[in-house]
Short mmCIF file of C-alpha atoms in Angstrom, two decimals:
data_model
loop_
_atom_site.label_atom_id
_atom_site.label_comp_id
_atom_site.label_asym_id
_atom_site.label_seq_id
_atom_site.Cartn_x
_atom_site.Cartn_y
_atom_site.Cartn_z
CA MET F 1 0.00 0.00 0.00
CA THR F 2 2.82 2.32 0.86
CA ALA F 3 4.61 1.60 -2.40
CA ARG F 4 1.44 2.19 -4.42
CA THR F 5 0.81 5.53 -2.65
CA SER F 6 4.38 6.59 -3.29
CA ALA F 7 4.08 5.74 -6.98
CA THR F 8 0.85 7.73 -7.25
CA THR F 9 2.46 10.73 -5.53
CA VAL F 10 5.45 10.63 -7.86
CA ALA F 11 3.19 10.46 -10.91
CA THR F 12 1.17 13.41 -9.65
CA LEU F 13 4.29 15.47 -9.05
CA LEU F 14 5.56 14.68 -12.54
CA ARG F 15 2.27 15.79 -14.08
CA GLN F 16 2.35 18.99 -12.02
CA SER F 17 5.94 19.71 -13.04
CA SER F 18 5.06 19.18 -16.70
CA ALA F 19 2.02 21.42 -16.31
CA LYS F 20 4.13 24.18 -14.70
CA CYS F 21 6.60 24.09 -17.60
CA GLU F 22 3.82 24.27 -20.17
CA LEU F 23 2.04 27.05 -18.26
CA ARG F 24 5.23 29.03 -18.30
CA SER F 25 5.46 28.69 -22.08
CA ILE F 26 1.80 29.66 -22.41
CA LEU F 27 2.29 32.83 -20.39
CA GLN F 28 5.48 33.84 -22.17
CA VAL F 29 4.81 32.76 -25.76
CA GLY F 30 1.06 32.56 -25.94
CA THR F 31 0.65 28.95 -27.15
CA ARG F 32 -2.57 27.04 -26.58
CA PRO F 33 -2.57 24.57 -23.65
CA THR F 34 -2.37 20.90 -24.55
CA ALA F 35 -4.82 18.27 -23.42
CA ALA F 36 -2.31 17.06 -20.82
CA VAL F 37 -2.31 20.42 -19.14
CA VAL F 38 -6.10 20.56 -19.18
CA ARG F 39 -6.29 17.10 -17.57
CA ALA F 40 -3.63 18.02 -15.01
CA ALA F 41 -5.32 21.25 -14.07
CA PRO F 42 -7.90 19.73 -11.63
CA SER F 43 -5.28 17.76 -9.80
CA THR F 44 -2.86 20.67 -9.42
CA THR F 45 -4.44 21.87 -6.25
CA THR F 46 -1.06 22.35 -4.70
CA LEU F 47 -0.49 25.25 -7.14
CA ALA F 48 -3.01 27.22 -5.13
CA ALA F 49 -0.97 27.01 -1.99
CA PRO F 50 0.34 30.41 -0.80
CA GLY F 51 3.97 29.38 -1.12
CA ASN F 52 3.49 28.15 -4.65
CA LEU F 53 1.60 31.30 -5.64
CA ASN F 54 4.51 33.44 -4.50
CA ARG F 55 6.85 31.38 -6.61
CA LEU F 56 4.58 31.68 -9.65
CA ARG F 57 4.19 35.48 -9.55
CA SER F 58 7.53 35.96 -11.26
CA LEU F 59 6.16 34.01 -14.24
CA HIS F 60 3.28 36.47 -14.85
CA THR F 61 3.69 38.52 -18.03
CA THR F 62 1.28 40.26 -20.35
CA PRO F 63 0.50 38.04 -23.37
CA VAL F 64 2.15 39.25 -26.54
CA TRP F 65 -1.10 39.58 -28.48
CA LEU F 66 -2.65 41.78 -25.78
CA LYS F 67 0.23 44.24 -25.49
CA LYS F 68 -0.74 47.67 -26.78
CA LYS F 69 1.41 49.10 -29.51
CA GLY F 70 3.18 52.36 -28.83
CA ARG F 71 2.82 55.38 -31.08
CA GLU F 72 6.12 54.76 -32.81
CA GLU F 73 5.19 51.13 -33.61
CA LYS F 74 1.82 52.22 -35.04
CA GLU F 75 3.43 54.89 -37.22
CA GLN F 76 6.02 52.43 -38.48
CA ALA F 77 3.31 49.83 -39.23
CA ARG F 78 1.51 52.45 -41.36
CA GLY F 79 4.69 53.27 -43.22
CA ARG F 80 5.15 56.68 -41.60
CA PRO F 81 8.30 57.85 -39.83
CA ALA F 82 7.99 57.94 -36.09
CA PRO F 83 7.91 61.52 -34.76
CA ASP F 84 10.73 62.76 -32.60
CA ALA F 85 9.91 63.28 -28.98
CA GLY F 86 8.38 66.70 -28.46
CA SER F 87 9.29 67.89 -31.92
CA SER F 88 6.13 68.62 -33.86
CA SER F 89 3.27 67.96 -31.50
CA GLY F 90 0.35 70.33 -31.28
CA THR F 91 1.51 71.51 -27.88
CA SER F 92 4.93 72.46 -29.18
CA LYS F 93 3.37 74.30 -32.13
CA ASN F 94 1.12 76.29 -29.86
CA SER F 95 3.98 77.09 -27.53
CA SER F 96 6.15 78.28 -30.42
CA ASN F 97 3.31 80.46 -31.73
CA ASN F 98 2.77 81.91 -28.29
CA ALA F 99 6.48 82.54 -27.98
CA SER F 100 6.62 84.39 -31.29
CA SER F 101 3.56 86.51 -30.46
CA GLY F 102 5.00 87.20 -27.03
CA ALA F 103 8.28 88.26 -28.59
CA SER F 104 6.53 90.83 -30.81
CA ALA F 105 4.53 92.15 -27.85
CA SER F 106 7.65 92.44 -25.72
CA GLN F 107 9.07 95.07 -28.11
CA HIS F 108 7.10 97.66 -26.14
CA PRO F 109 6.60 98.09 -22.36
CA THR F 110 3.56 96.40 -20.84
CA PRO F 111 1.05 98.80 -19.26
CA THR F 112 -0.62 98.02 -15.92
CA PRO F 113 -3.70 99.45 -14.18
CA GLU F 114 -1.56 100.22 -11.14
CA GLU F 115 0.50 102.65 -13.26
CA VAL F 116 -2.29 103.86 -15.50
CA LEU F 117 -0.65 107.26 -16.12
CA ASP F 118 2.54 105.60 -17.38
CA PHE F 119 2.30 105.81 -21.18
CA ALA F 120 5.66 104.18 -21.90
CA ASP F 121 3.99 101.65 -24.23
CA VAL F 122 2.26 104.44 -26.16
CA ASN F 123 5.43 106.51 -26.44
CA SER F 124 7.39 103.47 -27.61
CA ARG F 125 4.94 102.78 -30.44
CA LEU F 126 4.74 106.45 -31.41
CA THR F 127 8.54 106.69 -31.56
CA LYS F 128 8.71 103.73 -33.92
CA LEU F 129 6.06 105.24 -36.19
CA ALA F 130 7.82 108.61 -36.24
CA SER F 131 11.15 107.03 -37.13
CA HIS F 132 9.69 105.25 -40.15
CA ALA F 133 7.71 108.27 -41.41
CA ASN F 134 10.57 110.75 -40.94
CA GLU F 135 12.87 108.46 -42.91
CA SER F 136 10.45 108.50 -45.85
CA LEU F 137 10.10 112.30 -45.68
CA LYS F 138 13.85 112.67 -45.48
CA LYS F 139 14.30 110.80 -48.77
CA ILE F 140 11.85 113.17 -50.44
CA LYS F 141 13.71 116.22 -49.11
CA MET F 142 17.02 114.79 -50.36
CA GLY F 143 15.77 114.68 -53.92
CA GLY F 144 12.92 112.23 -54.10
CA ARG F 145 13.63 109.72 -56.81
CA PHE F 146 16.98 111.35 -57.55
CA ASN F 147 18.53 109.80 -54.48
CA PRO F 148 21.48 107.38 -54.62
CA ASP F 149 20.29 105.78 -51.37
CA LEU F 150 16.87 105.07 -52.87
CA ILE F 151 18.41 103.55 -55.99
CA GLY F 152 20.83 101.52 -53.89
CA SER F 153 17.95 100.05 -51.90
CA VAL F 154 16.21 98.58 -54.96
CA LYS F 155 15.87 94.81 -54.52
CA VAL F 156 17.60 92.75 -57.21
CA GLN F 157 17.19 89.01 -57.77
CA PRO F 158 20.39 87.87 -59.52
CA ASP F 159 19.31 84.33 -60.40
CA ARG F 160 15.59 83.62 -60.77
CA LYS F 161 16.07 79.95 -61.70
CA GLU F 162 18.37 78.70 -58.96
CA SER F 163 17.47 81.00 -56.07
CA SER F 164 14.69 83.31 -54.96
CA GLU F 165 16.98 85.46 -52.81
CA SER F 166 17.18 89.16 -53.54
CA TYR F 167 19.85 91.70 -52.59
CA PRO F 168 19.98 95.52 -52.39
CA LEU F 169 21.40 96.99 -55.55
CA ARG F 170 24.19 98.63 -53.54
CA GLU F 171 25.61 95.17 -52.78
CA LEU F 172 25.87 94.32 -56.47
CA ALA F 173 27.00 97.69 -57.85
CA SER F 174 28.26 101.16 -56.91
CA VAL F 175 25.76 104.02 -57.26
CA ILE F 176 27.48 107.31 -58.16
CA PRO F 177 25.81 110.69 -58.96
CA LYS F 178 27.29 112.21 -62.14
CA GLY F 179 25.81 115.69 -62.00
CA GLY F 180 22.48 117.01 -63.14
CA ARG F 181 19.96 114.19 -62.74
CA THR F 182 22.22 111.44 -64.06
CA ILE F 183 23.35 108.50 -61.94
CA SER F 184 26.04 105.98 -62.79
CA ILE F 185 25.64 102.34 -61.72
CA LEU F 186 28.95 100.47 -61.81
CA VAL F 187 28.09 96.75 -61.71
CA HIS F 188 30.60 94.47 -60.00
CA GLU F 189 29.92 91.40 -62.17
CA ALA F 190 28.66 91.23 -65.75
CA ALA F 191 26.15 88.50 -64.84
CA ASN F 192 24.23 91.00 -62.71
CA ILE F 193 23.73 93.64 -65.40
CA LYS F 194 20.44 92.32 -66.77
CA PRO F 195 18.90 91.59 -63.33
CA ILE F 196 19.75 95.16 -62.23
CA MET F 197 18.26 96.66 -65.37
CA SER F 198 15.04 94.67 -64.86
CA ALA F 199 14.79 95.58 -61.17
CA VAL F 200 15.20 99.31 -61.79
CA GLN F 201 12.70 99.28 -64.65
CA ALA F 202 10.12 97.44 -62.50
CA HIS F 203 10.52 99.83 -59.56
CA ARG F 204 7.57 102.20 -59.14
CA ASP F 205 9.76 105.27 -58.56
CA PHE F 206 11.77 104.92 -61.78
CA ASN F 207 9.82 102.90 -64.35
CA GLN F 208 12.62 103.17 -66.88
CA GLN F 209 15.47 100.96 -67.92
CA PRO F 210 19.07 102.09 -67.33
CA GLN F 211 21.11 102.45 -70.49
CA ARG F 212 24.47 100.76 -71.10
CA SER F 213 27.46 103.06 -71.24
CA PRO F 214 29.35 102.96 -74.58
CA ASP F 215 32.66 103.42 -72.74
CA ASN F 216 32.32 100.78 -70.02
CA GLU F 217 30.48 97.47 -70.39
CA LEU F 218 29.94 97.27 -66.62
CA GLU F 219 28.42 100.76 -66.34
CA LEU F 220 24.73 101.62 -66.53
CA ILE F 221 23.45 105.19 -66.90
CA LEU F 222 20.15 106.22 -65.30
CA LYS F 223 18.62 109.62 -66.05
CA VAL F 224 15.95 110.38 -63.48
CA GLU F 225 13.16 112.58 -64.73
CA PRO F 226 12.18 115.38 -62.31
CA GLU F 227 8.91 114.91 -60.48
CA LYS F 228 6.15 117.43 -60.72
CA ARG F 229 5.51 119.48 -57.62
CA GLU F 230 1.97 118.19 -57.50
CA ASP F 231 3.18 114.58 -57.44
CA VAL F 232 5.72 115.33 -54.71
CA ALA F 233 3.06 117.05 -52.64
CA LYS F 234 0.77 114.02 -53.00
CA ARG F 235 3.51 111.69 -51.80
CA ILE F 236 4.17 113.86 -48.77
CA LYS F 237 0.48 114.03 -47.96
CA ALA F 238 0.07 110.27 -48.31
CA ILE F 239 2.97 109.56 -45.95
CA CYS F 240 1.65 111.94 -43.29
CA HIS F 241 -1.92 110.66 -43.65
CA ASP F 242 -0.75 107.10 -43.02
CA TRP F 243 1.29 108.37 -40.05
CA ARG F 244 -1.80 109.96 -38.47
CA GLU F 245 -3.90 106.84 -39.03
CA ARG F 246 -1.35 104.69 -37.24
CA ILE F 247 -1.25 107.15 -34.34
CA ARG F 248 -5.03 106.74 -34.00
CA ASP F 249 -4.55 102.97 -33.91
CA VAL F 250 -2.16 103.37 -30.99
CA ARG F 251 -4.74 105.54 -29.22
CA GLN F 252 -7.51 102.99 -29.73
CA ARG F 253 -5.29 100.19 -28.47
CA ARG F 254 -4.71 101.98 -25.17
CA ASP F 255 -8.38 103.07 -24.92
CA LYS F 256 -9.45 99.43 -25.05
CA LEU F 257 -7.12 98.64 -22.16
CA HIS F 258 -8.63 101.41 -20.05
CA ALA F 259 -12.13 100.10 -20.77
CA ALA F 260 -11.15 96.53 -19.91
CA TRP F 261 -9.51 97.60 -16.63
CA LYS F 262 -12.62 99.53 -15.66
CA LYS F 263 -14.87 96.58 -16.51
CA ASP F 264 -12.96 94.09 -14.34
CA GLY F 265 -12.77 96.57 -11.46
CA SER F 266 -9.02 97.11 -11.51
CA LEU F 267 -9.46 100.78 -12.54
CA LEU F 268 -11.86 103.19 -10.86
CA PRO F 269 -14.02 105.51 -13.03
CA ASP F 270 -12.24 108.67 -11.82
CA ALA F 271 -8.85 107.14 -12.56
CA LYS F 272 -10.02 106.13 -16.05
CA ARG F 273 -11.21 109.64 -16.85
CA LYS F 274 -7.90 111.10 -15.75
CA ALA F 275 -5.96 108.52 -17.79
CA ASP F 276 -8.08 109.26 -20.88
CA THR F 277 -7.39 112.97 -20.51
CA GLU F 278 -3.65 112.51 -20.20
CA LEU F 279 -3.60 110.08 -23.12
CA ASP F 280 -5.43 112.65 -25.24
CA LYS F 281 -2.68 115.17 -24.52
CA VAL F 282 0.02 112.69 -25.62
CA ILE F 283 -1.79 111.92 -28.87
CA LYS F 284 -2.47 115.58 -29.72
CA ALA F 285 1.20 116.42 -29.19
CA GLU F 286 2.21 113.64 -31.57
CA VAL F 287 -0.27 114.74 -34.25
CA ALA F 288 1.19 118.27 -33.98
CA LYS F 289 4.60 116.79 -34.80
CA VAL F 290 3.12 115.21 -37.92
CA ASP F 291 1.66 118.54 -39.03
CA ALA F 292 5.01 120.27 -38.51
CA ALA F 293 6.92 117.57 -40.42
CA GLU F 294 4.49 117.74 -43.33
CA LYS F 295 4.76 121.53 -43.52
CA GLU F 296 8.55 121.48 -43.33
CA THR F 297 8.97 118.82 -46.02
CA THR F 298 6.55 120.55 -48.37
CA LYS F 299 8.38 123.85 -47.95
CA ALA F 300 11.77 122.18 -48.56
CA THR F 301 10.63 120.60 -51.84
CA GLU F 302 8.97 123.76 -53.14
CA SER F 303 12.15 125.81 -52.66
CA LYS F 304 14.13 123.59 -55.04
#
């Protein structure tokens, strides 16, 4: 009886050992259990013992066919390159856009309701507008179209087929006044002669093609026709009109801030009225500068 019991125990242990090995392969590889494992399953009650469970925990893995694919694997399966980490996600795009918009806004001081009478942001924007407008008026006073600096600033595209880059004419040639209303353009390289001629002819202020010099194959001669006083006056008026319009835009921008501060309670009504009054003084002073600049430029051109 003892020998028979021992033989039965040994057979049971062998079946359990074989079942453990096959269970391990099932968990790791995902194969289907054989009939032997199914038959051995009811008799493997010892597997449920606490000690055996602890030993079997290390065998637990997620089946291969149930493992979720990562984003890179999905993209590769679809034939698309996997994206770099944090390179072109929507979040990074939004952050870059916010950074660029913040950079443009940071060019001027940021106003606050606590310092409502500080118009540093307004003055900064007005200064930038004045610099641009005064530069345009200065070119008119220096001779309008007959201005070597204006001719030198004409954009030239040397090679339209291989590159879309353009360069100021002054980088490709020397611009030299020759007396009267004649200007000499000494081209550095012969390949740039035709592009320069096309650029000057297409420019709105010249609308004529420079002529080749008979004495120098690298020299172009440009004779600038004098502008009528009426045309010069119109140009001056247009520049100053645009200047005034942009000043009004600056005023409206700050007015909207005052209204928003009052609406959210960060600015009291009396403080808003005082800020509006002071802002009006700043804007009127700037408009007076525009009037003076327009009058001065007109007088300078009429005396020539």
